[in-house]
Short mmCIF file of C-alpha atoms in Angstrom, two decimals:
data_model
loop_
_atom_site.label_atom_id
_atom_site.label_comp_id
_atom_site.label_asym_id
_atom_site.label_seq_id
_atom_site.Cartn_x
_atom_site.Cartn_y
_atom_site.Cartn_z
CA UNK A 1 -37.15 20.32 2.73
CA UNK A 2 -35.33 17.28 4.06
CA UNK A 3 -31.53 17.21 3.91
CA UNK A 4 -29.81 13.89 4.31
CA UNK A 5 -26.16 14.60 5.09
CA UNK A 6 -23.59 11.93 4.34
CA UNK A 7 -19.81 11.70 4.30
CA UNK A 8 -18.44 9.03 2.01
CA UNK A 9 -14.88 7.68 1.77
CA UNK A 10 -14.34 5.46 -1.25
CA UNK A 11 -11.67 2.80 -0.51
CA UNK A 12 -9.74 0.99 -3.22
CA UNK A 13 -9.23 -2.15 -1.15
CA UNK A 14 -10.79 -5.60 -1.25
CA UNK A 15 -12.20 -7.15 1.93
CA UNK A 16 -9.44 -9.77 2.14
CA UNK A 17 -6.06 -8.16 2.64
CA UNK A 18 -3.58 -11.02 2.86
CA UNK A 19 -1.45 -12.08 -0.08
CA UNK A 20 -1.32 -15.84 -0.75
CA UNK A 21 -3.49 -16.65 2.32
CA UNK A 22 -3.81 -20.32 1.36
CA UNK A 23 -0.13 -20.79 0.42
CA UNK A 24 -1.13 -21.94 -3.07
CA UNK A 25 1.68 -19.89 -4.60
CA UNK A 26 5.09 -21.38 -3.95
CA UNK A 27 6.90 -24.64 -4.39
CA UNK A 28 5.83 -27.96 -2.99
CA UNK A 29 7.59 -29.23 0.16
CA UNK A 30 9.73 -26.10 0.29
CA UNK A 31 10.51 -22.90 2.13
CA UNK A 32 9.13 -20.87 -0.79
CA UNK A 33 6.34 -18.74 0.70
CA UNK A 34 5.53 -15.89 -1.73
CA UNK A 35 3.86 -12.97 0.00
CA UNK A 36 5.10 -14.02 3.44
CA UNK A 37 8.24 -13.35 5.48
CA UNK A 38 9.46 -16.44 7.33
CA UNK A 39 11.42 -16.38 10.59
CA UNK A 40 12.86 -18.94 12.99
CA UNK A 41 13.75 -22.56 12.43
CA UNK A 42 11.26 -24.61 10.39
CA UNK A 43 8.61 -22.99 8.20
CA UNK A 44 7.52 -24.82 5.02
CA UNK A 45 5.04 -24.74 2.17
CA UNK A 46 3.59 -28.25 1.94
CA UNK A 47 1.43 -29.85 -0.77
CA UNK A 48 -1.28 -32.46 -0.17
CA UNK A 49 -4.87 -32.20 -1.35
CA UNK A 50 -5.77 -34.85 1.21
CA UNK A 51 -4.48 -32.71 4.09
CA UNK A 52 -4.96 -29.06 2.99
CA UNK A 53 -8.03 -27.30 4.32
CA UNK A 54 -8.72 -26.17 0.75
CA UNK A 55 -6.76 -26.27 -2.47
CA UNK A 56 -3.47 -28.15 -2.52
CA UNK A 57 -1.08 -26.32 -0.20
CA UNK A 58 -0.81 -25.50 3.47
CA UNK A 59 1.81 -24.12 5.85
CA UNK A 60 3.70 -26.44 8.21
CA UNK A 61 5.62 -25.12 11.19
CA UNK A 62 7.59 -26.66 14.04
CA UNK A 63 10.29 -25.62 16.44
CA UNK A 64 14.02 -24.99 15.90
CA UNK A 65 15.38 -27.75 18.25
CA UNK A 66 18.10 -25.45 19.60
CA UNK A 67 17.75 -26.27 23.30
CA UNK A 68 16.08 -22.98 24.23
CA UNK A 69 12.72 -21.30 23.88
CA UNK A 70 12.46 -20.26 20.25
CA UNK A 71 9.96 -18.80 17.78
CA UNK A 72 9.18 -19.83 14.20
CA UNK A 73 6.50 -18.66 11.80
CA UNK A 74 5.57 -16.28 9.00
CA UNK A 75 4.08 -12.80 8.84
CA UNK A 76 2.71 -10.16 6.52
CA UNK A 77 2.58 -6.41 7.11
CA UNK A 78 -0.28 -4.38 5.64
CA UNK A 79 -0.81 -0.63 5.48
CA UNK A 80 -3.27 0.79 8.01
CA UNK A 81 -4.14 3.86 10.07
CA UNK A 82 -5.64 4.88 13.43
CA UNK A 83 -9.27 3.87 13.82
CA UNK A 84 -9.35 1.13 11.17
CA UNK A 85 -11.14 -1.99 12.43
CA UNK A 86 -10.29 -5.56 11.42
CA UNK A 87 -11.39 -9.15 11.93
CA UNK A 88 -8.92 -12.03 11.61
CA UNK A 89 -8.91 -15.80 11.70
CA UNK A 90 -7.32 -18.89 10.17
CA UNK A 91 -7.55 -22.66 10.09
CA UNK A 92 -5.17 -24.87 12.09
CA UNK A 93 -4.49 -28.63 12.30
CA UNK A 94 -2.21 -31.00 14.19
CA UNK A 95 -1.91 -34.63 13.10
CA UNK A 96 -2.01 -37.61 15.48
CA UNK A 97 1.29 -38.89 14.10
CA UNK A 98 3.01 -35.54 14.75
CA UNK A 99 0.84 -33.78 17.30
CA UNK A 100 2.19 -30.85 19.28
CA UNK A 101 4.04 -32.02 22.41
CA UNK A 102 5.77 -30.78 25.55
CA UNK A 103 5.52 -27.04 26.17
CA UNK A 104 5.29 -26.19 22.50
CA UNK A 105 2.54 -23.66 21.70
CA UNK A 106 1.13 -22.14 18.50
CA UNK A 107 -1.28 -19.29 17.79
CA UNK A 108 -2.32 -16.57 15.34
CA UNK A 109 -1.42 -12.97 16.18
CA UNK A 110 -2.35 -9.49 14.97
CA UNK A 111 -0.34 -6.47 16.05
CA UNK A 112 -0.70 -2.78 15.21
CA UNK A 113 2.62 -1.00 14.82
CA UNK A 114 4.09 2.46 14.37
CA UNK A 115 6.54 3.52 11.65
CA UNK A 116 9.46 2.08 13.62
CA UNK A 117 7.74 -1.31 14.00
CA UNK A 118 6.94 -0.83 17.70
CA UNK A 119 3.87 -2.78 18.88
CA UNK A 120 1.00 -0.49 19.89
CA UNK A 121 -1.74 -3.13 20.30
CA UNK A 122 -1.68 -6.94 20.47
CA UNK A 123 -4.38 -9.52 19.67
CA UNK A 124 -4.11 -13.33 19.63
CA UNK A 125 -6.18 -16.41 18.94
CA UNK A 126 -6.58 -19.23 21.42
CA UNK A 127 -3.32 -21.16 21.83
CA UNK A 128 -2.76 -24.69 20.59
CA UNK A 129 -1.13 -26.56 23.49
CA UNK A 130 -0.87 -30.10 24.82
CA UNK A 131 -3.49 -29.15 27.40
CA UNK A 132 -5.85 -27.96 24.65
CA UNK A 133 -5.37 -31.34 22.94
CA UNK A 134 -5.92 -33.30 26.17
CA UNK A 135 -9.19 -31.51 26.97
CA UNK A 136 -10.49 -31.63 23.42
CA UNK A 137 -10.50 -27.86 23.13
CA UNK A 138 -8.33 -28.40 20.06
CA UNK A 139 -9.01 -31.81 18.47
CA UNK A 140 -6.39 -33.87 16.68
CA UNK A 141 -6.74 -34.67 12.95
CA UNK A 142 -9.30 -31.94 12.38
CA UNK A 143 -9.11 -28.46 10.92
CA UNK A 144 -10.20 -25.88 13.49
CA UNK A 145 -11.00 -22.22 12.83
CA UNK A 146 -9.05 -19.91 15.15
CA UNK A 147 -10.53 -16.41 15.37
CA UNK A 148 -8.21 -13.72 16.68
CA UNK A 149 -10.23 -12.44 19.64
CA UNK A 150 -7.98 -12.05 22.70
CA UNK A 151 -6.55 -8.60 23.38
CA UNK A 152 -3.31 -8.37 25.36
CA UNK A 153 -1.29 -5.66 27.01
CA UNK A 154 1.76 -5.48 24.69
CA UNK A 155 4.13 -4.76 27.57
CA UNK A 156 2.94 -7.31 30.16
CA UNK A 157 1.55 -9.95 27.73
CA UNK A 158 -1.50 -10.15 30.02
CA UNK A 159 -4.90 -10.67 28.38
CA UNK A 160 -7.17 -7.68 28.94
CA UNK A 161 -10.21 -8.20 26.71
CA UNK A 162 -12.06 -10.55 24.37
CA UNK A 163 -13.36 -9.04 21.13
CA UNK A 164 -13.72 -9.75 17.42
CA UNK A 165 -13.15 -6.06 16.64
CA UNK A 166 -9.41 -5.42 16.28
CA UNK A 167 -9.01 -1.65 16.44
CA UNK A 168 -5.91 0.20 15.26
CA UNK A 169 -4.85 2.70 17.97
CA UNK A 170 -3.36 6.17 17.52
CA UNK A 171 0.05 6.07 15.90
CA UNK A 172 -0.70 3.00 13.76
CA UNK A 173 1.05 2.88 10.40
CA UNK A 174 0.66 -0.80 9.58
CA UNK A 175 -0.88 -4.04 10.86
CA UNK A 176 0.98 -7.36 11.09
CA UNK A 177 -0.72 -10.74 10.70
CA UNK A 178 1.47 -13.52 12.06
CA UNK A 179 1.68 -17.24 12.71
CA UNK A 180 3.69 -18.00 15.85
CA UNK A 181 5.07 -21.36 16.94
CA UNK A 182 6.77 -21.15 20.33
CA UNK A 183 9.18 -24.04 20.73
CA UNK A 184 10.21 -25.17 24.18
CA UNK A 185 13.75 -25.67 25.49
CA UNK A 186 13.25 -29.44 25.71
CA UNK A 187 13.29 -29.94 21.94
CA UNK A 188 9.75 -31.34 22.07
CA UNK A 189 8.27 -32.76 18.87
CA UNK A 190 5.09 -31.90 17.02
CA UNK A 191 4.02 -29.59 14.23
CA UNK A 192 0.99 -27.48 13.35
CA UNK A 193 -0.48 -26.82 9.90
CA UNK A 194 -2.19 -23.53 8.93
CA UNK A 195 -4.33 -22.71 5.91
CA UNK A 196 -6.88 -20.20 4.56
CA UNK A 197 -5.86 -17.27 6.74
CA UNK A 198 -7.82 -14.04 6.73
CA UNK A 199 -7.35 -10.43 7.74
CA UNK A 200 -10.26 -8.27 6.66
CA UNK A 201 -11.65 -4.82 7.29
CA UNK A 202 -14.59 -4.92 9.68
CA UNK A 203 -15.27 -1.21 10.06
CA UNK A 204 -13.87 2.27 9.65
CA UNK A 205 -11.82 3.51 6.73
CA UNK A 206 -8.89 1.41 5.48
CA UNK A 207 -6.52 4.26 6.37
CA UNK A 208 -8.36 5.25 9.53
CA UNK A 209 -7.90 8.98 10.18
CA UNK A 210 -5.69 9.44 7.10
CA UNK A 211 -7.49 11.47 4.43
CA UNK A 212 -6.47 12.84 1.03
CA UNK A 213 -5.12 16.38 1.38
CA UNK A 214 -3.69 16.77 -2.14
CA UNK A 215 -3.78 14.83 -5.37
CA UNK A 216 -4.59 14.49 -9.03
CA UNK A 217 -7.14 11.95 -10.28
CA UNK A 218 -6.34 12.60 -13.98
CA UNK A 219 -10.04 12.53 -14.84
CA UNK A 220 -9.91 15.46 -17.26
CA UNK A 221 -8.95 15.90 -20.88
CA UNK A 222 -5.87 18.06 -20.28
CA UNK A 223 -2.94 17.83 -17.88
CA UNK A 224 -3.34 20.24 -14.97
CA UNK A 225 -0.51 22.72 -15.49
CA UNK A 226 -1.26 24.24 -12.11
CA UNK A 227 0.25 21.04 -10.68
CA UNK A 228 2.55 19.63 -13.36
CA UNK A 229 5.31 21.02 -15.51
CA UNK A 230 7.82 19.26 -17.79
CA UNK A 231 11.47 18.38 -17.94
CA UNK A 232 12.43 18.49 -21.62
CA UNK A 233 15.56 17.56 -23.54
CA UNK A 234 17.95 14.68 -24.15
CA UNK A 235 21.60 14.05 -23.42
CA UNK A 236 21.13 11.00 -21.20
CA UNK A 237 20.04 12.79 -18.00
CA UNK A 238 23.15 11.55 -16.20
CA UNK A 239 22.11 7.91 -16.66
CA UNK A 240 22.94 7.22 -20.29
CA UNK A 241 19.25 7.33 -21.24
CA UNK A 242 18.30 7.29 -24.93
CA UNK A 243 15.04 9.27 -25.01
CA UNK A 244 14.32 12.93 -25.65
CA UNK A 245 11.71 14.26 -23.23
CA UNK A 246 9.09 16.53 -24.80
CA UNK A 247 6.04 18.49 -23.66
CA UNK A 248 4.01 17.31 -26.66
CA UNK A 249 0.63 15.65 -26.30
CA UNK A 250 2.13 12.78 -28.31
CA UNK A 251 4.10 11.86 -25.19
CA UNK A 252 1.94 13.06 -22.28
CA UNK A 253 -1.84 13.35 -22.18
CA UNK A 254 -4.94 12.52 -20.14
CA UNK A 255 -7.60 10.15 -21.43
CA UNK A 256 -9.98 7.59 -19.98
CA UNK A 257 -9.35 8.66 -16.40
CA UNK A 258 -5.57 8.15 -16.56
CA UNK A 259 -2.41 10.07 -17.31
CA UNK A 260 -0.57 8.55 -20.29
CA UNK A 261 3.21 8.84 -20.57
CA UNK A 262 4.11 7.38 -23.96
CA UNK A 263 7.57 6.37 -25.18
CA UNK A 264 7.70 6.50 -28.97
CA UNK A 265 10.26 5.07 -31.36
CA UNK A 266 11.04 8.12 -33.48
CA UNK A 267 14.10 10.17 -34.35
CA UNK A 268 13.82 13.50 -32.54
CA UNK A 269 16.56 16.07 -31.97
CA UNK A 270 19.24 13.41 -32.40
CA UNK A 271 17.61 10.86 -30.06
CA UNK A 272 16.07 7.56 -31.24
CA UNK A 273 13.10 7.80 -28.87
CA UNK A 274 10.79 10.37 -27.30
CA UNK A 275 8.97 10.22 -23.98
CA UNK A 276 7.78 12.47 -21.13
CA UNK A 277 8.87 13.48 -17.65
CA UNK A 278 6.41 15.42 -15.50
CA UNK A 279 7.23 17.13 -12.21
CA UNK A 280 5.69 19.42 -9.60
CA UNK A 281 8.85 21.49 -9.09
CA UNK A 282 7.94 25.10 -8.31
CA UNK A 283 4.24 24.21 -8.14
CA UNK A 284 3.85 21.72 -5.29
CA UNK A 285 6.13 20.16 -2.68
CA UNK A 286 5.53 18.18 0.47
CA UNK A 287 7.23 17.13 3.69
CA UNK A 288 6.03 13.87 5.28
CA UNK A 289 2.77 12.05 4.70
CA UNK A 290 1.49 9.01 2.86
CA UNK A 291 2.10 9.25 -0.90
CA UNK A 292 0.20 6.89 -3.15
CA UNK A 293 0.29 6.21 -6.89
CA UNK A 294 -1.81 3.73 -8.85
CA UNK A 295 -0.13 2.87 -12.13
CA UNK A 296 0.19 0.37 -14.97
CA UNK A 297 3.60 0.05 -16.56
CA UNK A 298 4.91 -1.21 -19.90
CA UNK A 299 7.02 -4.37 -20.08
CA UNK A 300 9.96 -4.79 -22.42
CA UNK A 301 13.71 -4.41 -22.52
CA UNK A 302 14.55 -0.71 -22.56
CA UNK A 303 11.59 0.68 -20.60
CA UNK A 304 12.41 2.37 -17.29
CA UNK A 305 9.30 3.84 -15.62
CA UNK A 306 9.63 5.59 -12.27
CA UNK A 307 7.68 7.48 -9.61
CA UNK A 308 10.03 9.49 -7.42
CA UNK A 309 10.84 12.67 -5.48
CA UNK A 310 13.73 15.15 -5.30
CA UNK A 311 14.57 17.73 -2.63
CA UNK A 312 13.44 21.25 -3.53
CA UNK A 313 16.96 22.47 -2.66
CA UNK A 314 18.54 20.54 -5.54
CA UNK A 315 19.58 23.74 -7.34
CA UNK A 316 21.41 24.94 -4.22
CA UNK A 317 23.23 21.83 -2.98
CA UNK A 318 22.97 19.43 -5.94
CA UNK A 319 22.29 15.73 -6.14
CA UNK A 320 22.54 13.47 -4.13
CA UNK A 321 22.89 15.98 -1.28
CA UNK A 322 19.33 17.17 -1.85
CA UNK A 323 18.06 13.60 -1.45
CA UNK A 324 16.09 11.32 -3.73
CA UNK A 325 13.17 9.05 -2.82
CA UNK A 326 12.32 6.45 -5.45
CA UNK A 327 8.82 5.30 -4.59
CA UNK A 328 8.93 2.80 -7.44
CA UNK A 329 11.10 2.08 -10.45
CA UNK A 330 11.10 -0.90 -12.76
CA UNK A 331 13.38 -2.53 -15.28
CA UNK A 332 10.94 -3.32 -18.09
CA UNK A 333 12.86 -6.50 -18.87
CA UNK A 334 11.98 -7.80 -15.37
CA UNK A 335 8.28 -6.94 -15.07
CA UNK A 336 7.63 -9.10 -11.99
CA UNK A 337 9.88 -6.99 -9.71
CA UNK A 338 9.88 -3.34 -8.62
CA UNK A 339 12.39 -1.44 -6.52
CA UNK A 340 12.18 1.36 -3.95
CA UNK A 341 15.26 3.33 -2.90
CA UNK A 342 16.73 6.27 -1.02
CA UNK A 343 19.74 8.23 -2.27
CA UNK A 344 21.44 10.85 -0.12
CA UNK A 345 25.11 10.00 -0.33
CA UNK A 346 24.33 6.60 1.11
CA UNK A 347 22.04 4.29 -0.84
CA UNK A 348 19.26 2.18 0.70
CA UNK A 349 17.03 -0.07 -1.37
CA UNK A 350 14.59 -2.97 -1.40
CA UNK A 351 12.69 -5.12 -3.90
CA UNK A 352 9.12 -6.34 -4.18
CA UNK A 353 8.35 -9.51 -6.15
CA UNK A 354 4.82 -10.01 -7.44
CA UNK A 355 3.10 -13.35 -6.98
CA UNK A 356 3.51 -15.77 -9.90
CA UNK A 357 1.45 -14.68 -12.90
CA UNK A 358 1.34 -11.01 -11.89
CA UNK A 359 3.50 -8.10 -13.01
CA UNK A 360 3.71 -4.33 -13.46
CA UNK A 361 1.60 -4.61 -16.62
CA UNK A 362 -1.60 -4.54 -14.56
CA UNK A 363 -2.61 -1.66 -12.30
CA UNK A 364 -0.97 -1.70 -8.87
CA UNK A 365 -0.81 0.77 -6.00
CA UNK A 366 2.65 1.99 -4.96
CA UNK A 367 2.70 3.74 -1.59
CA UNK A 368 5.29 5.51 0.54
CA UNK A 369 4.92 6.35 4.25
CA UNK A 370 7.31 9.21 4.98
CA UNK A 371 7.77 10.08 8.65
CA UNK A 372 10.36 11.99 10.65
CA UNK A 373 12.66 9.00 11.14
CA UNK A 374 11.34 6.14 8.98
CA UNK A 375 10.39 5.65 5.34
CA UNK A 376 8.23 2.65 4.47
CA UNK A 377 7.44 1.15 1.05
CA UNK A 378 4.34 -0.80 -0.02
CA UNK A 379 2.89 -2.47 -3.11
CA UNK A 380 -0.89 -2.94 -3.04
CA UNK A 381 -0.78 -2.24 0.68
CA UNK A 382 1.85 -4.90 1.42
CA UNK A 383 4.81 -3.48 3.32
CA UNK A 384 8.09 -4.77 1.88
CA UNK A 385 10.75 -2.33 3.06
CA UNK A 386 11.41 0.01 6.00
CA UNK A 387 14.37 2.40 6.07
CA UNK A 388 15.34 4.13 9.32
CA UNK A 389 18.99 5.04 8.69
CA UNK A 390 20.82 7.04 6.05
CA UNK A 391 23.69 9.52 5.85
CA UNK A 392 24.49 12.72 4.01
CA UNK A 393 27.60 14.90 3.87
CA UNK A 394 25.37 18.00 3.81
CA UNK A 395 23.62 17.61 7.15
CA UNK A 396 23.01 15.49 10.23
CA UNK A 397 20.45 12.68 10.28
CA UNK A 398 17.59 12.79 9.37
CA UNK A 399 18.75 15.28 6.70
CA UNK A 400 17.94 15.44 3.79
CA UNK A 401 14.65 13.61 4.31
CA UNK A 402 13.40 16.29 6.70
CA UNK A 403 13.13 18.86 3.89
CA UNK A 404 10.39 19.46 1.28
CA UNK A 405 10.47 17.36 -1.90
CA UNK A 406 8.72 17.67 -5.27
CA UNK A 407 7.29 14.79 -7.32
CA UNK A 408 8.44 13.34 -10.65
CA UNK A 409 6.82 10.78 -12.98
CA UNK A 410 8.71 9.65 -16.06
CA UNK A 411 9.18 6.87 -18.58
CA UNK A 412 12.82 6.61 -19.65
CA UNK A 413 14.17 4.43 -22.46
CA UNK A 414 17.55 2.74 -22.01
CA UNK A 415 20.23 3.78 -19.56
CA UNK A 416 22.44 2.62 -16.74
CA UNK A 417 19.66 1.11 -14.60
CA UNK A 418 18.82 -1.30 -17.41
CA UNK A 419 22.42 -2.22 -18.25
CA UNK A 420 22.72 0.16 -21.22
CA UNK A 421 20.76 -1.85 -23.82
CA UNK A 422 21.40 -0.68 -27.38
CA UNK A 423 18.62 0.68 -29.62
CA UNK A 424 18.97 -2.48 -31.74
CA UNK A 425 18.34 -4.68 -28.68
CA UNK A 426 15.46 -2.52 -27.49
CA UNK A 427 13.78 -2.43 -30.90
CA UNK A 428 14.09 -6.18 -31.35
CA UNK A 429 12.73 -6.97 -27.89
CA UNK A 430 10.01 -4.40 -27.14
CA UNK A 431 6.82 -3.05 -28.65
CA UNK A 432 6.31 0.69 -29.14
CA UNK A 433 4.66 2.82 -28.07
CA UNK A 434 5.37 1.86 -24.48
CA UNK A 435 2.80 3.55 -22.25
CA UNK A 436 2.84 4.21 -18.53
CA UNK A 437 -0.70 4.82 -17.20
CA UNK A 438 -1.20 6.67 -13.91
CA UNK A 439 -4.70 6.41 -12.45
CA UNK A 440 -4.04 8.87 -9.64
CA UNK A 441 -1.48 10.36 -7.29
CA UNK A 442 -2.57 11.24 -3.73
CA UNK A 443 -1.09 12.60 -0.52
CA UNK A 444 -2.73 11.48 2.74
CA UNK A 445 -2.33 12.93 6.22
CA UNK A 446 -4.23 12.45 9.51
CA UNK A 447 -7.16 14.90 9.64
CA UNK A 448 -10.49 15.21 11.41
CA UNK A 449 -13.15 12.92 9.96
CA UNK A 450 -14.70 13.90 6.65
CA UNK A 451 -18.16 15.29 7.54
CA UNK A 452 -20.87 17.74 6.59
CA UNK A 453 -22.49 20.11 9.06
CA UNK A 454 -25.90 21.72 8.69
CA UNK A 455 -26.96 25.09 10.14
CA UNK A 456 -30.40 26.77 9.83
CA UNK A 457 -30.22 30.15 8.08
CA UNK A 458 -33.60 32.00 7.81
CA UNK A 459 -35.52 30.08 5.15
CA UNK A 460 -32.44 28.17 4.10
CA UNK A 461 -29.89 25.79 5.52
CA UNK A 462 -26.13 26.15 5.28
CA UNK A 463 -24.10 23.05 4.45
CA UNK A 464 -20.42 23.37 5.37
CA UNK A 465 -17.39 21.11 5.37
CA UNK A 466 -13.65 21.26 5.85
CA UNK A 467 -11.56 22.19 2.83
CA UNK A 468 -8.36 20.53 4.08
CA UNK A 469 -9.52 17.16 2.71
CA UNK A 470 -9.78 16.51 -1.03
CA UNK A 471 -13.49 15.89 -1.58
CA UNK A 472 -16.41 17.13 -3.62
CA UNK A 473 -20.11 17.64 -2.99
CA UNK A 474 -22.76 15.53 -4.66
CA UNK A 475 -26.50 16.06 -4.54
CA UNK A 476 -29.81 14.76 -5.78
CA UNK A 477 -33.40 16.00 -5.66
CA UNK A 478 -36.24 13.48 -5.76
CA UNK A 479 -39.64 15.24 -5.67
CA UNK A 480 -42.37 13.01 -4.29
CA UNK A 481 -40.16 9.94 -3.94
CA UNK A 482 -39.08 8.55 -0.55
CA UNK A 483 -35.72 6.97 0.09
CA UNK A 484 -32.18 7.50 -1.10
CA UNK A 485 -31.63 7.04 -4.83
CA UNK A 486 -28.53 6.55 -6.92
CA UNK A 487 -28.74 9.49 -9.31
CA UNK A 488 -26.04 11.58 -7.64
CA UNK A 489 -24.88 14.73 -9.45
CA UNK A 490 -21.43 16.22 -8.90
CA UNK A 491 -21.46 19.81 -7.61
CA UNK A 492 -17.78 20.74 -8.05
CA UNK A 493 -18.48 24.46 -8.14
CA UNK A 494 -19.03 24.50 -4.39
CA UNK A 495 -16.05 24.45 -2.03
CA UNK A 496 -16.54 24.44 1.72
CA UNK A 497 -20.14 25.62 1.86
CA UNK A 498 -23.51 25.67 0.10
CA UNK A 499 -26.61 27.66 1.05
CA UNK A 500 -29.69 25.62 0.21
CA UNK A 501 -33.16 27.27 0.12
CA UNK A 502 -36.00 25.29 1.68
CA UNK A 503 -38.47 23.71 -0.75
CA UNK A 504 -41.11 21.02 -0.73
CA UNK A 505 -38.71 18.55 -2.31
CA UNK A 506 -36.54 15.93 -0.66
CA UNK A 507 -32.91 16.88 -1.20
CA UNK A 508 -29.91 14.69 -0.48
CA UNK A 509 -26.26 15.73 -0.25
CA UNK A 510 -23.03 13.88 0.42
CA UNK A 511 -19.26 14.38 0.33
CA UNK A 512 -17.15 12.00 -1.73
CA UNK A 513 -13.38 11.57 -1.43
CA UNK A 514 -11.54 11.56 -3.72
#
């Protein structure tokens, strides 16, 4: 018998990670840079098919002219984890009629950062300087590809290595891709254009050493009542909501690999609508980790879908003392924007705006990094909010977000968050049923690598693997055929170990997560 042992992690990420890498989204000749955060003096989205490296738009940057050394540019932050490996580059151009001058300098930069935003590792491209122009190392009037290959000591800013493999070190929570224009104190002229930027995975798992330790893939035909229970009833739920939550399969069911939460227009126990609200209270709670939902939401005035958490001590100290973490909520009348918030007596919040043409009505991934002193929010891996300060009358910081929380998924209709739309307004503006689809919910934490081990055992071999990572065994037997096929069979009945008798057949096994 031949056993081929594999460990497989199945990422849900495309190779290119940047949003709007060619600046095609956004207004012409403007500071509108969807997907990017601008800083410093002069950062603009420009339009010219004759100049752009591809498409119509490109990014133009120059210094602040404030009489001191200054920095201008744009950046994006993307979710990551220790051990993930990236490659990065971008195209740059300086025109002869506005070429970079004086001590001005520009470059591309990749940094790996912890939850507080502290730089753990620093990589840069070659710098665009007047010396580079004079020697021809960077030609004028020509687009030049700048790979990010120079590793620096973050503290001393001294270059220590040259490599195309940008490796996230221990402690990494996210990676920042950045354009930097360093302006000199002499107010020197000159600008640089950038276009077609790229940050892509080059090796390792997208989340590095983070693995799934709990979750629900909703791949069955019935809701798992070992994980989920229901809130039922009406009365507004403290927000002036109009629905009555039920535990009926009309309002909550699994089908096609997704959980369906359906809001129906029907008179039920005095309410004009029904819907569903699922929770893990009393069944599962967590403290810290990376929580991730993938969901598709309904659009329309009156719909209020949410993915959120409440402190397990809510029945003892009440709300908001117990704390609330809103991973994502949406006003169905504004489908291009979602919100993430903390409530604990103080209120902290942020908004994510989708690129033009996109909205909550397609599947997106909503992620929360919850650490001891920082809570970070992402959409499709793009970091848009970090909270590091909050207050509560029931305990000292970081209370209450240092206590276990349970999960809630619901689709409300009407209420305070939406501006109290009337049933008449909702019915005239929205289509029922409104359905919230949840592809999965997962909790990640750093763990040892997902792997199988093999041990001889008399005339058998013992396959064993860790059970602290959500995974399942797959196998295939191919008598008389060499090579690895594709006809994998799930073996969910085995957890942690499998004793395989030796035979004359080739047998192949692998672990798959999730």
